Amino acid sequence: QVQLVQSGAEVKKPGASVKVSCKASGYTFTSYDINWVRQATGQGLEWMGWMNPNSGNTGYAQKFQGRVTMTRNTSISTAYMELSSLRSEDTAVYYCARLSSSWTDFDYWGQGTLVTVSS
Amino acid sequence: NFMLTQPHSVSESPGKTVTISCTRSSGSIASNYVQWYQQRPGSSPTTVIYEDNQRPSGVPDRFSGSIDSSSNSASLTISGLKTEDEADYYCQSYDSSNGVFGGGTKLTVL
């Protein structure tokens, strides 16, 4: 069965960086794009960007350009999202999600990783 | 760039039908497929409608989706409401290759 398992919760100070991992299993990792979505407590979903695990090509939301980097390690079927220059407003649950074969919906999601930014 | 606007909350009684709207601010709603996600508290979102009106396997046919070009909006309709349908619902579409989410609608079934 398809699973996306994310790394554990993180606490970071303002100005630091965080790197969240998303390990895929149950399918061919390089065949489906991975997207990242975040959700602040009590707020809605916010799309951050996508990565093609085969080519490594990426696309980021304008809001995060220059601060976010999405990478992968195909040998261990793992995608990564690194966010730098953290501020308190970045406190949120970060999700990885697989883009379906129809290239429309996100058909599988990770369990989410809480990133708390606090001094 | 466009925005997707949803009502903040809706409520309805068990057994009734509820419709949640999602209005696109610019450009045609028909230009890009609309998806709908259900998110229960403490859980990751799951797809209930994709490509405007398609249901993933396992989603009951009580859930249906549509788009209306005259109002430039998409709609999620849930009939025969059950208490288990109480959740947040998000519409989602694309602006070129960028994902766009609506602000979400809290559905209360009371």
PDB file of C-alpha atoms in Angstrom, chain A residues 37 39 43-47 50 60 62 95 99 102-107 109-111, chain B residues 1 33 35 37 39 43-45 47 50-51 90 92 94 97-103:
ATOM      1  CA  VAL A  37       1.475  21.879   1.588  1.00  0.00           C
ATOM      2  CA  GLN A  39      -1.230  24.435   7.480  1.00  0.00           C
ATOM      3  CA  GLN A  43      -5.882  27.846   9.375  1.00  0.00           C
ATOM      4  CA  GLY A  44      -6.315  26.572   5.842  1.00  0.00           C
ATOM      5  CA  LEU A  45      -4.079  24.652   3.473  1.00  0.00           C
ATOM      6  CA  GLU A  46      -1.303  26.537   1.691  1.00  0.00           C
ATOM      7  CA  TRP A  47       0.483  25.088  -1.352  1.00  0.00           C
ATOM      8  CA  TRP A  50       6.278  20.608  -6.275  1.00  0.00           C
ATOM      9  CA  TYR A  60       7.775  26.905  -5.923  1.00  0.00           C
ATOM     10  CA  GLN A  62       6.116  32.833  -5.335  1.00  0.00           C
ATOM     11  CA  TYR A  95       2.562  17.873   4.596  1.00  0.00           C
ATOM     12  CA  LEU A  99       0.247  14.056  -7.213  1.00  0.00           C
ATOM     13  CA  SER A 102      -4.088  12.033 -13.595  1.00  0.00           C
ATOM     14  CA  TRP A 103      -1.955  15.039 -12.576  1.00  0.00           C
ATOM     15  CA  THR A 104      -4.896  16.623 -10.768  1.00  0.00           C
ATOM     16  CA  ASP A 105      -5.463  15.679  -7.154  1.00  0.00           C
ATOM     17  CA  PHE A 106      -3.115  14.830  -4.312  1.00  0.00           C
ATOM     18  CA  ASP A 107      -4.061  11.223  -3.785  1.00  0.00           C
ATOM     19  CA  TRP A 109      -0.611  12.508   1.967  1.00  0.00           C
ATOM     20  CA  GLY A 110       1.981  12.167   4.665  1.00  0.00           C
ATOM     21  CA  GLN A 111       0.931  12.360   8.287  1.00  0.00           C
TER      22      GLN A 111
ATOM     23  CA  ASN B   1      -2.937  34.791 -10.137  1.00  0.00           C
ATOM     24  CA  TYR B  33      -9.819  21.107 -12.927  1.00  0.00           C
ATOM     25  CA  GLN B  35     -10.566  19.099  -6.613  1.00  0.00           C
ATOM     26  CA  TYR B  37     -10.570  17.559  -0.044  1.00  0.00           C
ATOM     27  CA  GLN B  39     -10.034  17.062   6.430  1.00  0.00           C
ATOM     28  CA  SER B  43      -5.945  14.089  10.134  1.00  0.00           C
ATOM     29  CA  SER B  44      -4.425  14.671   6.729  1.00  0.00           C
ATOM     30  CA  PRO B  45      -6.728  15.741   3.892  1.00  0.00           C
ATOM     31  CA  THR B  47      -9.761  13.583  -1.856  1.00  0.00           C
ATOM     32  CA  TYR B  50     -11.199  15.302  -8.443  1.00  0.00           C
ATOM     33  CA  GLU B  51     -11.385  16.687 -11.972  1.00  0.00           C
ATOM     34  CA  TYR B  90     -11.136  22.594   0.742  1.00  0.00           C
ATOM     35  CA  GLN B  92      -8.180  23.260  -4.976  1.00  0.00           C
ATOM     36  CA  TYR B  94      -4.149  25.183 -10.519  1.00  0.00           C
ATOM     37  CA  SER B  97       1.581  24.608 -12.496  1.00  0.00           C
ATOM     38  CA  ASN B  98       1.003  26.247  -9.124  1.00  0.00           C
ATOM     39  CA  GLY B  99      -1.526  24.803  -6.737  1.00  0.00           C
ATOM     40  CA  VAL B 100      -4.215  27.058  -5.281  1.00  0.00           C
ATOM     41  CA  PHE B 101      -6.410  26.168  -2.303  1.00  0.00           C
ATOM     42  CA  GLY B 102      -9.606  27.777  -1.163  1.00  0.00           C
ATOM     43  CA  GLY B 103      -9.725  28.991   2.417  1.00  0.00           C
TER      44      GLY B 103
END
